[in-house]
Amino acid sequence: MPLERHADLRQQSEWLNAQLASDDALVVVIWSQMNLVRLTSGIPEPVYLRISDAALILGNATEVIYLGHDGQAPVFAADLAQLPERRVLKILGHAAPECEMVNLRRIGTLLEPGQASILALARAMAYWHQNHKFCSQCGRKTHSKRGGHMRFCEACSSEIFPRIDPAVIMLVEQNNPIDGIPRCLLGRHDKLPKRMYSTLAGFVDPVENLEQAVIREVYEEAGLRVINPTYVASQPWPFPASMMFGFRASTDDREIVIDNNELEHAAWFSADEMRSFGEFDGPNTEIALPPKDSIARGLIDTWLAENA
Ligand SMILES: [Zn+2]
C-alpha cells in the first residue's frame, strides 16, 4: 500500500476539507463495486482524475472517502453508487474518455501491486459504506465521518467501523504416502470458476482460533483429520470483505469424504500432476490452478517448489 493513511489527521474535518480543495487532490471512481481504469494499451491502468475534472463526479457521489496521501497528493475515492449505469457512463465519458469500469478481481494480476492495493481499498471502503447505511442498534440512518473511516448514528451515538470477515485457507499434505510420492489436497467448489481446483478454505466461526478453524473446515469439507496447522501468510481479499489466513497442515488420513454441499470433488494430487494443470485464464485444460494473485496459488506454488 503506497498511501500514507494519516489516521490522526483524517479525523479533523477542516484538514479533510483543505485536502479536498487542494489542486493536488486526485479521485478514483467506484461504481457497483467496479473500478475505473484505462485500457488503451490492453493493459489496465488506474485512472486518477484531477480534482478540477471531477466536480460532477464528486457532486453525484454517494460517498467520498479519503484513502490517504500519495506523496503530496491526497487521494479520494468517489462512489457513484446511486446513479444508473447510463448516467455513470455519460459522466465518465466527459471526465475520463477511453476508460471503463471493470471488476478488479478480473484485472488484479495485471496491475502493479501498489496500484492494485489502492483500487482494492477504494472498492472495499465503498462496499462497507453501501452495507452500513443504517444503524444495527436502532435502525436509523448512519452517516460517514472521519473521511469515510467511521459511520455514526446520531440517534443512538453508535460508532461503526469497517469490518472484515476472517477466513482460513489451507494446503493439506499427506503424511507418509504409500508409494513415497508427496501429495496434497485440492478441491473443486461449485462457486469456483469451472475447471479450477484450489486449496480448501472457510470462514472462521465465533469463539474459534485460526488453527481450530483449519482443523474443523478440513474435517467438514473433506472428512480428514489434520494435525499441526501452521500459519504461512495472510492476504486481504476484498471480494467483498475477507481476510485470508494461509496455513499448511498435514494428515495421516487418506480417504477423502467430501461434503457435497461444499465441494463437487476433491482429490490428492502429486506435484507432477499439478504441473500439468493449466492457468485459470489460459488455454483450456481439464483442470486449472487458482489465479496467480491468490494466496491459494501462493500456497500451491510454494509446495510445488519444495517438491521439484
Ligand atoms: Zn442507532
PDB file of C-alpha atoms and ligand atoms in Angstrom:
ATOM      1  CA  MET A   1       0.000   0.000   0.000  1.00  0.00           C
ATOM      2  CA  PRO A   2       1.852   3.127  -1.171  1.00  0.00           C
ATOM      3  CA  LEU A   3      -0.540   5.590   0.519  1.00  0.00           C
ATOM      4  CA  GLU A   4       0.208   7.321   3.809  1.00  0.00           C
ATOM      5  CA  ARG A   5      -3.111   6.933   5.649  1.00  0.00           C
ATOM      6  CA  HIS A   6      -2.864   9.883   8.092  1.00  0.00           C
ATOM      7  CA  ALA A   7      -5.221   8.136  10.529  1.00  0.00           C
ATOM      8  CA  ASP A   8      -4.901  11.002  13.020  1.00  0.00           C
ATOM      9  CA  LEU A   9      -5.308  13.958  10.646  1.00  0.00           C
ATOM     10  CA  ARG A  10      -8.274  12.466   8.786  1.00  0.00           C
ATOM     11  CA  GLN A  11     -10.361  12.797  11.955  1.00  0.00           C
ATOM     12  CA  GLN A  12     -10.273  16.605  11.552  1.00  0.00           C
ATOM     13  CA  SER A  13     -12.906  17.910   9.143  1.00  0.00           C
ATOM     14  CA  GLU A  14     -11.021  21.169   8.494  1.00  0.00           C
ATOM     15  CA  TRP A  15      -7.940  19.259   7.436  1.00  0.00           C
ATOM     16  CA  LEU A  16     -10.042  16.981   5.191  1.00  0.00           C
ATOM     17  CA  ASN A  17     -11.786  19.942   3.549  1.00  0.00           C
ATOM     18  CA  ALA A  18      -8.399  21.506   2.838  1.00  0.00           C
ATOM     19  CA  GLN A  19      -7.213  18.267   1.188  1.00  0.00           C
ATOM     20  CA  LEU A  20     -10.336  18.089  -0.958  1.00  0.00           C
ATOM     21  CA  ALA A  21      -9.810  21.712  -2.020  1.00  0.00           C
ATOM     22  CA  SER A  22      -6.147  21.127  -2.900  1.00  0.00           C
ATOM     23  CA  ASP A  23      -5.116  21.359  -6.572  1.00  0.00           C
ATOM     24  CA  ASP A  24      -3.028  18.222  -5.993  1.00  0.00           C
ATOM     25  CA  ALA A  25      -6.044  16.108  -4.951  1.00  0.00           C
ATOM     26  CA  LEU A  26      -6.816  13.024  -7.033  1.00  0.00           C
ATOM     27  CA  VAL A  27     -10.019  10.996  -7.306  1.00  0.00           C
ATOM     28  CA  VAL A  28     -10.541   7.314  -8.096  1.00  0.00           C
ATOM     29  CA  VAL A  29     -14.049   6.313  -9.127  1.00  0.00           C
ATOM     30  CA  ILE A  30     -16.122   3.363  -7.929  1.00  0.00           C
ATOM     31  CA  TRP A  31     -19.496   2.239  -9.192  1.00  0.00           C
ATOM     32  CA  SER A  32     -21.289  -1.021  -8.414  1.00  0.00           C
ATOM     33  CA  GLN A  33     -18.088  -2.434  -6.898  1.00  0.00           C
ATOM     34  CA  MET A  34     -16.193  -1.748 -10.102  1.00  0.00           C
ATOM     35  CA  ASN A  35     -13.137   0.476 -10.553  1.00  0.00           C
ATOM     36  CA  LEU A  36     -12.404   2.999 -13.273  1.00  0.00           C
ATOM     37  CA  VAL A  37      -9.377   2.013 -15.399  1.00  0.00           C
ATOM     38  CA  ARG A  38      -7.868   2.925 -18.753  1.00  0.00           C
ATOM     39  CA  LEU A  39      -7.395   0.045 -21.175  1.00  0.00           C
ATOM     40  CA  THR A  40      -5.918   1.815 -24.209  1.00  0.00           C
ATOM     41  CA  SER A  41      -2.829  -0.403 -24.457  1.00  0.00           C
ATOM     42  CA  GLY A  42      -4.770  -3.547 -23.458  1.00  0.00           C
ATOM     43  CA  ILE A  43      -3.061  -3.383 -20.059  1.00  0.00           C
ATOM     44  CA  PRO A  44      -5.243  -1.753 -17.391  1.00  0.00           C
ATOM     45  CA  GLU A  45      -4.016   1.413 -15.695  1.00  0.00           C
ATOM     46  CA  PRO A  46      -5.795   3.011 -12.730  1.00  0.00           C
ATOM     47  CA  VAL A  47      -7.387   6.363 -13.546  1.00  0.00           C
ATOM     48  CA  TYR A  48      -6.682   9.222 -11.130  1.00  0.00           C
ATOM     49  CA  LEU A  49      -8.838  12.198 -12.015  1.00  0.00           C
ATOM     50  CA  ARG A  50      -7.577  15.620 -11.096  1.00  0.00           C
ATOM     51  CA  ILE A  51      -9.906  17.333  -8.681  1.00  0.00           C
ATOM     52  CA  SER A  52     -10.612  20.044 -11.277  1.00  0.00           C
ATOM     53  CA  ASP A  53     -12.006  17.397 -13.664  1.00  0.00           C
ATOM     54  CA  ALA A  54     -14.002  15.570 -11.011  1.00  0.00           C
ATOM     55  CA  ALA A  55     -16.556  18.178  -9.856  1.00  0.00           C
ATOM     56  CA  LEU A  56     -19.529  16.390 -11.438  1.00  0.00           C
ATOM     57  CA  ILE A  57     -18.369  13.062 -10.046  1.00  0.00           C
ATOM     58  CA  LEU A  58     -17.924  14.417  -6.522  1.00  0.00           C
ATOM     59  CA  GLY A  59     -21.295  16.186  -6.761  1.00  0.00           C
ATOM     60  CA  ASN A  60     -23.012  12.902  -7.630  1.00  0.00           C
ATOM     61  CA  ALA A  61     -21.057  10.645  -5.253  1.00  0.00           C
ATOM     62  CA  THR A  62     -22.890   8.742  -2.529  1.00  0.00           C
ATOM     63  CA  GLU A  63     -19.652   8.657  -0.549  1.00  0.00           C
ATOM     64  CA  VAL A  64     -16.331  10.460  -0.857  1.00  0.00           C
ATOM     65  CA  ILE A  65     -13.662   8.596   1.084  1.00  0.00           C
ATOM     66  CA  TYR A  66     -10.189   9.841   1.918  1.00  0.00           C
ATOM     67  CA  LEU A  67      -7.828   6.952   1.105  1.00  0.00           C
ATOM     68  CA  GLY A  68      -4.531   8.594   2.013  1.00  0.00           C
ATOM     69  CA  HIS A  69      -1.676  10.632   0.545  1.00  0.00           C
ATOM     70  CA  ASP A  70       0.436   9.556  -2.411  1.00  0.00           C
ATOM     71  CA  GLY A  71       3.397  11.869  -1.825  1.00  0.00           C
ATOM     72  CA  GLN A  72       1.895  15.385  -1.892  1.00  0.00           C
ATOM     73  CA  ALA A  73      -1.371  14.253  -3.455  1.00  0.00           C
ATOM     74  CA  PRO A  74      -4.382  13.452  -1.286  1.00  0.00           C
ATOM     75  CA  VAL A  75      -6.279  10.561  -2.914  1.00  0.00           C
ATOM     76  CA  PHE A  76     -10.052  10.227  -2.574  1.00  0.00           C
ATOM     77  CA  ALA A  77     -12.477   7.527  -3.700  1.00  0.00           C
ATOM     78  CA  ALA A  78     -15.848   8.669  -5.046  1.00  0.00           C
ATOM     79  CA  ASP A  79     -18.630   6.071  -5.156  1.00  0.00           C
ATOM     80  CA  LEU A  80     -21.334   6.762  -7.747  1.00  0.00           C
ATOM     81  CA  ALA A  81     -23.496   4.014  -6.228  1.00  0.00           C
ATOM     82  CA  GLN A  82     -26.818   5.824  -6.528  1.00  0.00           C
ATOM     83  CA  LEU A  83     -26.575   6.508 -10.262  1.00  0.00           C
ATOM     84  CA  PRO A  84     -27.868   4.235 -13.047  1.00  0.00           C
ATOM     85  CA  GLU A  85     -25.226   2.870 -15.396  1.00  0.00           C
ATOM     86  CA  ARG A  86     -26.270   5.077 -18.318  1.00  0.00           C
ATOM     87  CA  ARG A  87     -25.730   8.225 -16.256  1.00  0.00           C
ATOM     88  CA  VAL A  88     -22.384   6.952 -14.937  1.00  0.00           C
ATOM     89  CA  LEU A  89     -21.153   6.283 -18.469  1.00  0.00           C
ATOM     90  CA  LYS A  90     -22.263   9.736 -19.577  1.00  0.00           C
ATOM     91  CA  ILE A  91     -20.462  11.484 -16.704  1.00  0.00           C
ATOM     92  CA  LEU A  92     -17.340   9.402 -17.222  1.00  0.00           C
ATOM     93  CA  GLY A  93     -17.492   9.928 -20.982  1.00  0.00           C
ATOM     94  CA  HIS A  94     -16.719  13.590 -20.322  1.00  0.00           C
ATOM     95  CA  ALA A  95     -14.374  13.234 -17.333  1.00  0.00           C
ATOM     96  CA  ALA A  96     -12.470  10.115 -18.391  1.00  0.00           C
ATOM     97  CA  PRO A  97     -12.766   9.253 -22.107  1.00  0.00           C
ATOM     98  CA  GLU A  98     -11.399   5.854 -23.223  1.00  0.00           C
ATOM     99  CA  CYS A  99     -11.829   4.491 -19.709  1.00  0.00           C
ATOM    100  CA  GLU A 100     -14.200   1.897 -18.354  1.00  0.00           C
ATOM    101  CA  MET A 101     -15.483   0.400 -15.133  1.00  0.00           C
ATOM    102  CA  VAL A 102     -14.076  -3.087 -14.557  1.00  0.00           C
ATOM    103  CA  ASN A 103     -14.128  -5.756 -11.870  1.00  0.00           C
ATOM    104  CA  LEU A 104     -10.815  -5.618 -10.006  1.00  0.00           C
ATOM    105  CA  ARG A 105     -10.998  -9.358  -9.482  1.00  0.00           C
ATOM    106  CA  ARG A 106     -10.675  -9.819 -13.243  1.00  0.00           C
ATOM    107  CA  ILE A 107      -7.679  -7.488 -13.766  1.00  0.00           C
ATOM    108  CA  GLY A 108      -5.868  -7.653 -10.397  1.00  0.00           C
ATOM    109  CA  THR A 109      -2.958  -9.733 -11.709  1.00  0.00           C
ATOM    110  CA  LEU A 110      -2.285  -7.202 -14.479  1.00  0.00           C
ATOM    111  CA  LEU A 111      -1.829  -4.215 -12.165  1.00  0.00           C
ATOM    112  CA  GLU A 112       1.280  -3.111 -10.324  1.00  0.00           C
ATOM    113  CA  PRO A 113       0.708  -4.418  -6.731  1.00  0.00           C
ATOM    114  CA  GLY A 114       0.699  -0.963  -5.083  1.00  0.00           C
ATOM    115  CA  GLN A 115      -1.849   0.310  -7.596  1.00  0.00           C
ATOM    116  CA  ALA A 116      -3.983  -2.816  -7.116  1.00  0.00           C
ATOM    117  CA  SER A 117      -3.927  -2.109  -3.353  1.00  0.00           C
ATOM    118  CA  ILE A 118      -5.214   1.444  -3.818  1.00  0.00           C
ATOM    119  CA  LEU A 119      -8.050   0.320  -6.100  1.00  0.00           C
ATOM    120  CA  ALA A 120      -8.881  -2.548  -3.725  1.00  0.00           C
ATOM    121  CA  LEU A 121      -9.027  -0.156  -0.762  1.00  0.00           C
ATOM    122  CA  ALA A 122     -11.403   2.132  -2.679  1.00  0.00           C
ATOM    123  CA  ARG A 123     -13.631  -0.818  -3.570  1.00  0.00           C
ATOM    124  CA  ALA A 124     -13.601  -2.311  -0.060  1.00  0.00           C
ATOM    125  CA  MET A 125     -14.437   1.005   1.619  1.00  0.00           C
ATOM    126  CA  ALA A 126     -17.248   1.717  -0.855  1.00  0.00           C
ATOM    127  CA  TYR A 127     -18.696  -1.751  -0.216  1.00  0.00           C
ATOM    128  CA  TRP A 128     -18.588  -1.206   3.530  1.00  0.00           C
ATOM    129  CA  HIS A 129     -20.409   2.139   3.275  1.00  0.00           C
ATOM    130  CA  GLN A 130     -23.057   0.661   0.979  1.00  0.00           C
ATOM    131  CA  ASN A 131     -23.776  -2.061   3.522  1.00  0.00           C
ATOM    132  CA  HIS A 132     -23.857   0.070   6.668  1.00  0.00           C
ATOM    133  CA  LYS A 133     -26.267   2.823   5.704  1.00  0.00           C
ATOM    134  CA  PHE A 134     -28.486   2.003   8.697  1.00  0.00           C
ATOM    135  CA  CYS A 135     -27.687   1.535  12.351  1.00  0.00           C
ATOM    136  CA  SER A 136     -27.799  -2.092  13.502  1.00  0.00           C
ATOM    137  CA  GLN A 137     -28.805  -0.907  17.006  1.00  0.00           C
ATOM    138  CA  CYS A 138     -31.760   1.395  16.263  1.00  0.00           C
ATOM    139  CA  GLY A 139     -32.364   1.147  12.501  1.00  0.00           C
ATOM    140  CA  ARG A 140     -31.909   4.867  11.791  1.00  0.00           C
ATOM    141  CA  LYS A 141     -29.702   6.247   9.039  1.00  0.00           C
ATOM    142  CA  THR A 142     -25.981   6.458   9.714  1.00  0.00           C
ATOM    143  CA  HIS A 143     -23.590   8.928   8.124  1.00  0.00           C
ATOM    144  CA  SER A 144     -19.930   8.942   7.223  1.00  0.00           C
ATOM    145  CA  LYS A 145     -17.313  10.576   9.472  1.00  0.00           C
ATOM    146  CA  ARG A 146     -13.527  10.819   9.700  1.00  0.00           C
ATOM    147  CA  GLY A 147     -13.007  10.942   5.954  1.00  0.00           C
ATOM    148  CA  GLY A 148     -15.151   7.848   5.463  1.00  0.00           C
ATOM    149  CA  HIS A 149     -13.381   5.638   8.019  1.00  0.00           C
ATOM    150  CA  MET A 150     -16.255   5.583  10.505  1.00  0.00           C
ATOM    151  CA  ARG A 151     -20.046   5.779  10.298  1.00  0.00           C
ATOM    152  CA  PHE A 152     -22.044   7.347  13.062  1.00  0.00           C
ATOM    153  CA  CYS A 153     -25.678   7.105  14.194  1.00  0.00           C
ATOM    154  CA  GLU A 154     -26.874  10.466  15.562  1.00  0.00           C
ATOM    155  CA  ALA A 155     -29.947   8.830  17.121  1.00  0.00           C
ATOM    156  CA  CYS A 156     -28.149   6.416  19.451  1.00  0.00           C
ATOM    157  CA  SER A 157     -24.492   7.537  19.168  1.00  0.00           C
ATOM    158  CA  SER A 158     -23.347   4.184  17.752  1.00  0.00           C
ATOM    159  CA  GLU A 159     -19.936   4.276  16.088  1.00  0.00           C
ATOM    160  CA  ILE A 160     -19.496   1.789  13.247  1.00  0.00           C
ATOM    161  CA  PHE A 161     -16.087   0.855  11.862  1.00  0.00           C
ATOM    162  CA  PRO A 162     -15.107  -1.130   8.756  1.00  0.00           C
ATOM    163  CA  ARG A 163     -15.298  -4.871   9.320  1.00  0.00           C
ATOM    164  CA  ILE A 164     -13.553  -7.755   7.620  1.00  0.00           C
ATOM    165  CA  ASP A 165     -14.519 -11.427   7.715  1.00  0.00           C
ATOM    166  CA  PRO A 166     -11.638 -13.729   8.729  1.00  0.00           C
ATOM    167  CA  ALA A 167     -11.260 -16.900   6.695  1.00  0.00           C
ATOM    168  CA  VAL A 168      -8.669 -19.690   6.712  1.00  0.00           C
ATOM    169  CA  ILE A 169      -7.244 -21.255   3.568  1.00  0.00           C
ATOM    170  CA  MET A 170      -5.026 -24.306   3.856  1.00  0.00           C
ATOM    171  CA  LEU A 171      -2.814 -26.591   1.867  1.00  0.00           C
ATOM    172  CA  VAL A 172      -3.154 -30.096   3.328  1.00  0.00           C
ATOM    173  CA  GLU A 173      -0.369 -32.597   2.725  1.00  0.00           C
ATOM    174  CA  GLN A 174      -0.497 -36.372   3.050  1.00  0.00           C
ATOM    175  CA  ASN A 175       1.781 -37.810   5.749  1.00  0.00           C
ATOM    176  CA  ASN A 176       3.802 -40.888   4.709  1.00  0.00           C
ATOM    177  CA  PRO A 177       2.243 -41.617   1.286  1.00  0.00           C
ATOM    178  CA  ILE A 178       2.231 -45.364   0.493  1.00  0.00           C
ATOM    179  CA  ASP A 179       4.287 -45.010  -2.709  1.00  0.00           C
ATOM    180  CA  GLY A 180       6.560 -42.294  -1.257  1.00  0.00           C
ATOM    181  CA  ILE A 181       5.249 -39.609  -3.644  1.00  0.00           C
ATOM    182  CA  PRO A 182       4.126 -36.462  -1.759  1.00  0.00           C
ATOM    183  CA  ARG A 183       0.585 -35.372  -2.483  1.00  0.00           C
ATOM    184  CA  CYS A 184      -1.621 -32.514  -1.416  1.00  0.00           C
ATOM    185  CA  LEU A 185      -5.351 -31.995  -1.340  1.00  0.00           C
ATOM    186  CA  LEU A 186      -7.171 -29.816  -3.846  1.00  0.00           C
ATOM    187  CA  GLY A 187     -10.896 -29.494  -4.254  1.00  0.00           C
ATOM    188  CA  ARG A 188     -13.450 -28.054  -6.634  1.00  0.00           C
ATOM    189  CA  HIS A 189     -16.026 -25.797  -5.100  1.00  0.00           C
ATOM    190  CA  ASP A 190     -19.196 -25.252  -7.118  1.00  0.00           C
ATOM    191  CA  LYS A 191     -18.754 -21.498  -6.602  1.00  0.00           C
ATOM    192  CA  LEU A 192     -15.309 -21.528  -8.246  1.00  0.00           C
ATOM    193  CA  PRO A 193     -14.957 -20.956 -11.982  1.00  0.00           C
ATOM    194  CA  LYS A 194     -15.291 -24.188 -13.950  1.00  0.00           C
ATOM    195  CA  ARG A 195     -12.131 -26.359 -14.106  1.00  0.00           C
ATOM    196  CA  MET A 196     -10.492 -24.617 -11.160  1.00  0.00           C
ATOM    197  CA  TYR A 197      -9.185 -26.745  -8.308  1.00  0.00           C
ATOM    198  CA  SER A 198      -7.940 -24.975  -5.214  1.00  0.00           C
ATOM    199  CA  THR A 199      -6.924 -25.409  -1.597  1.00  0.00           C
ATOM    200  CA  LEU A 200      -9.824 -25.731   0.862  1.00  0.00           C
ATOM    201  CA  ALA A 201     -10.987 -22.593   2.654  1.00  0.00           C
ATOM    202  CA  GLY A 202     -13.690 -21.452   5.021  1.00  0.00           C
ATOM    203  CA  PHE A 203     -14.794 -18.704   7.374  1.00  0.00           C
ATOM    204  CA  VAL A 204     -13.699 -18.650  10.997  1.00  0.00           C
ATOM    205  CA  ASP A 205     -16.566 -19.300  13.436  1.00  0.00           C
ATOM    206  CA  PRO A 206     -17.169 -17.159  16.532  1.00  0.00           C
ATOM    207  CA  VAL A 207     -15.055 -18.240  19.534  1.00  0.00           C
ATOM    208  CA  GLU A 208     -12.669 -20.255  17.384  1.00  0.00           C
ATOM    209  CA  ASN A 209      -8.984 -19.656  16.818  1.00  0.00           C
ATOM    210  CA  LEU A 210      -7.483 -19.883  13.344  1.00  0.00           C
ATOM    211  CA  GLU A 211      -5.924 -23.317  13.956  1.00  0.00           C
ATOM    212  CA  GLN A 212      -9.257 -24.724  15.133  1.00  0.00           C
ATOM    213  CA  ALA A 213     -10.919 -23.279  12.046  1.00  0.00           C
ATOM    214  CA  VAL A 214      -8.379 -25.086   9.817  1.00  0.00           C
ATOM    215  CA  ILE A 215      -8.987 -28.401  11.597  1.00  0.00           C
ATOM    216  CA  ARG A 216     -12.785 -28.037  11.537  1.00  0.00           C
ATOM    217  CA  GLU A 217     -13.057 -26.876   7.921  1.00  0.00           C
ATOM    218  CA  VAL A 218     -10.904 -29.684   6.511  1.00  0.00           C
ATOM    219  CA  TYR A 219     -12.871 -32.245   8.514  1.00  0.00           C
ATOM    220  CA  GLU A 220     -16.240 -30.778   7.463  1.00  0.00           C
ATOM    221  CA  GLU A 221     -15.386 -30.444   3.786  1.00  0.00           C
ATOM    222  CA  ALA A 222     -13.181 -33.487   3.190  1.00  0.00           C
ATOM    223  CA  GLY A 223     -13.535 -35.765   6.239  1.00  0.00           C
ATOM    224  CA  LEU A 224      -9.803 -35.565   7.010  1.00  0.00           C
ATOM    225  CA  ARG A 225      -8.336 -35.002  10.486  1.00  0.00           C
ATOM    226  CA  VAL A 226      -5.395 -32.645  10.077  1.00  0.00           C
ATOM    227  CA  ILE A 227      -2.602 -32.080  12.568  1.00  0.00           C
ATOM    228  CA  ASN A 228      -0.138 -29.250  13.120  1.00  0.00           C
ATOM    229  CA  PRO A 229      -1.833 -26.404  11.276  1.00  0.00           C
ATOM    230  CA  THR A 230       0.967 -23.902  10.712  1.00  0.00           C
ATOM    231  CA  TYR A 231       0.451 -20.292   9.725  1.00  0.00           C
ATOM    232  CA  VAL A 232       2.180 -19.228   6.496  1.00  0.00           C
ATOM    233  CA  ALA A 233       0.917 -15.804   5.373  1.00  0.00           C
ATOM    234  CA  SER A 234      -2.191 -13.689   5.014  1.00  0.00           C
ATOM    235  CA  GLN A 235      -3.887 -11.863   2.162  1.00  0.00           C
ATOM    236  CA  PRO A 236      -6.629  -9.249   2.150  1.00  0.00           C
ATOM    237  CA  TRP A 237      -9.423 -10.426  -0.146  1.00  0.00           C
ATOM    238  CA  PRO A 238     -11.832  -7.544  -0.693  1.00  0.00           C
ATOM    239  CA  PHE A 239     -14.322  -9.628  -2.719  1.00  0.00           C
ATOM    240  CA  PRO A 240     -16.203  -8.418  -0.831  1.00  0.00           C
ATOM    241  CA  ALA A 241     -14.649  -8.139   2.647  1.00  0.00           C
ATOM    242  CA  SER A 242     -12.426 -11.038   3.716  1.00  0.00           C
ATOM    243  CA  MET A 243      -9.004 -11.566   5.184  1.00  0.00           C
ATOM    244  CA  MET A 244      -7.494 -14.905   4.200  1.00  0.00           C
ATOM    245  CA  PHE A 245      -5.140 -16.574   6.691  1.00  0.00           C
ATOM    246  CA  GLY A 246      -2.989 -19.092   4.812  1.00  0.00           C
ATOM    247  CA  PHE A 247      -1.958 -22.320   6.550  1.00  0.00           C
ATOM    248  CA  ARG A 248      -0.158 -25.583   5.915  1.00  0.00           C
ATOM    249  CA  ALA A 249      -1.339 -28.763   7.638  1.00  0.00           C
ATOM    250  CA  SER A 250      -0.920 -32.494   7.220  1.00  0.00           C
ATOM    251  CA  THR A 251      -2.967 -35.620   7.851  1.00  0.00           C
ATOM    252  CA  ASP A 252      -2.488 -39.345   8.396  1.00  0.00           C
ATOM    253  CA  ASP A 253      -5.908 -39.971   6.849  1.00  0.00           C
ATOM    254  CA  ARG A 254      -6.104 -40.972   3.184  1.00  0.00           C
ATOM    255  CA  GLU A 255      -9.763 -41.479   2.439  1.00  0.00           C
ATOM    256  CA  ILE A 256     -11.491 -38.254   1.407  1.00  0.00           C
ATOM    257  CA  VAL A 257     -15.175 -37.977   2.290  1.00  0.00           C
ATOM    258  CA  ILE A 258     -16.472 -34.792   0.705  1.00  0.00           C
ATOM    259  CA  ASP A 259     -19.381 -32.716   1.881  1.00  0.00           C
ATOM    260  CA  ASN A 260     -21.419 -32.300  -1.309  1.00  0.00           C
ATOM    261  CA  ASN A 261     -22.862 -29.049  -0.047  1.00  0.00           C
ATOM    262  CA  GLU A 262     -19.356 -27.574  -0.030  1.00  0.00           C
ATOM    263  CA  LEU A 263     -17.385 -29.390  -2.726  1.00  0.00           C
ATOM    264  CA  GLU A 264     -18.061 -31.038  -6.076  1.00  0.00           C
ATOM    265  CA  HIS A 265     -14.863 -33.082  -5.930  1.00  0.00           C
ATOM    266  CA  ALA A 266     -11.591 -33.303  -4.020  1.00  0.00           C
ATOM    267  CA  ALA A 267      -8.529 -35.486  -4.552  1.00  0.00           C
ATOM    268  CA  TRP A 268      -4.863 -35.995  -3.688  1.00  0.00           C
ATOM    269  CA  PHE A 269      -2.561 -34.661  -6.368  1.00  0.00           C
ATOM    270  CA  SER A 270       1.182 -35.135  -6.843  1.00  0.00           C
ATOM    271  CA  ALA A 271       3.455 -32.249  -7.880  1.00  0.00           C
ATOM    272  CA  ASP A 272       3.853 -33.783 -11.372  1.00  0.00           C
ATOM    273  CA  GLU A 273       0.100 -33.942 -11.819  1.00  0.00           C
ATOM    274  CA  MET A 274      -0.320 -30.360 -10.664  1.00  0.00           C
ATOM    275  CA  ARG A 275       2.354 -29.109 -13.057  1.00  0.00           C
ATOM    276  CA  SER A 276       0.196 -30.359 -15.945  1.00  0.00           C
ATOM    277  CA  PHE A 277      -2.721 -28.158 -14.819  1.00  0.00           C
ATOM    278  CA  GLY A 278      -3.448 -25.016 -16.811  1.00  0.00           C
ATOM    279  CA  GLU A 279      -3.980 -21.411 -15.854  1.00  0.00           C
ATOM    280  CA  PHE A 280      -7.355 -20.189 -14.738  1.00  0.00           C
ATOM    281  CA  ASP A 281      -7.411 -17.612 -17.576  1.00  0.00           C
ATOM    282  CA  GLY A 282      -5.224 -19.583 -20.016  1.00  0.00           C
ATOM    283  CA  PRO A 283      -5.861 -22.180 -22.741  1.00  0.00           C
ATOM    284  CA  ASN A 284      -8.479 -24.786 -21.973  1.00  0.00           C
ATOM    285  CA  THR A 285      -7.104 -27.637 -19.885  1.00  0.00           C
ATOM    286  CA  GLU A 286      -9.114 -30.190 -17.959  1.00  0.00           C
ATOM    287  CA  ILE A 287      -8.028 -28.704 -14.621  1.00  0.00           C
ATOM    288  CA  ALA A 288      -6.791 -25.167 -13.867  1.00  0.00           C
ATOM    289  CA  LEU A 289      -4.972 -23.702 -10.879  1.00  0.00           C
ATOM    290  CA  PRO A 290      -6.236 -20.629  -8.991  1.00  0.00           C
ATOM    291  CA  PRO A 291      -5.192 -17.144 -10.211  1.00  0.00           C
ATOM    292  CA  LYS A 292      -1.603 -16.082  -9.617  1.00  0.00           C
ATOM    293  CA  ASP A 293      -2.612 -13.212  -7.317  1.00  0.00           C
ATOM    294  CA  SER A 294      -4.398 -15.514  -4.852  1.00  0.00           C
ATOM    295  CA  ILE A 295      -2.916 -16.843  -1.631  1.00  0.00           C
ATOM    296  CA  ALA A 296      -4.228 -20.269  -2.687  1.00  0.00           C
ATOM    297  CA  ARG A 297      -1.825 -20.134  -5.607  1.00  0.00           C
ATOM    298  CA  GLY A 298       0.969 -18.912  -3.333  1.00  0.00           C
ATOM    299  CA  LEU A 299       0.490 -21.944  -1.066  1.00  0.00           C
ATOM    300  CA  ILE A 300       0.402 -24.277  -4.077  1.00  0.00           C
ATOM    301  CA  ASP A 301       3.458 -22.755  -5.799  1.00  0.00           C
ATOM    302  CA  THR A 302       5.500 -22.943  -2.571  1.00  0.00           C
ATOM    303  CA  TRP A 303       4.583 -26.604  -2.183  1.00  0.00           C
ATOM    304  CA  LEU A 304       5.445 -27.303  -5.856  1.00  0.00           C
ATOM    305  CA  ALA A 305       8.844 -25.609  -5.429  1.00  0.00           C
ATOM    306  CA  GLU A 306       9.546 -27.800  -2.383  1.00  0.00           C
ATOM    307  CA  ASN A 307       8.592 -30.869  -4.401  1.00  0.00           C
ATOM    308  CA  ALA A 308      10.514 -30.078  -7.595  1.00  0.00           C
TER     309      ALA A 308
HETATM  310 ZN    ZN B   1     -28.567   3.989  16.108  1.00  0.00          ZN
END
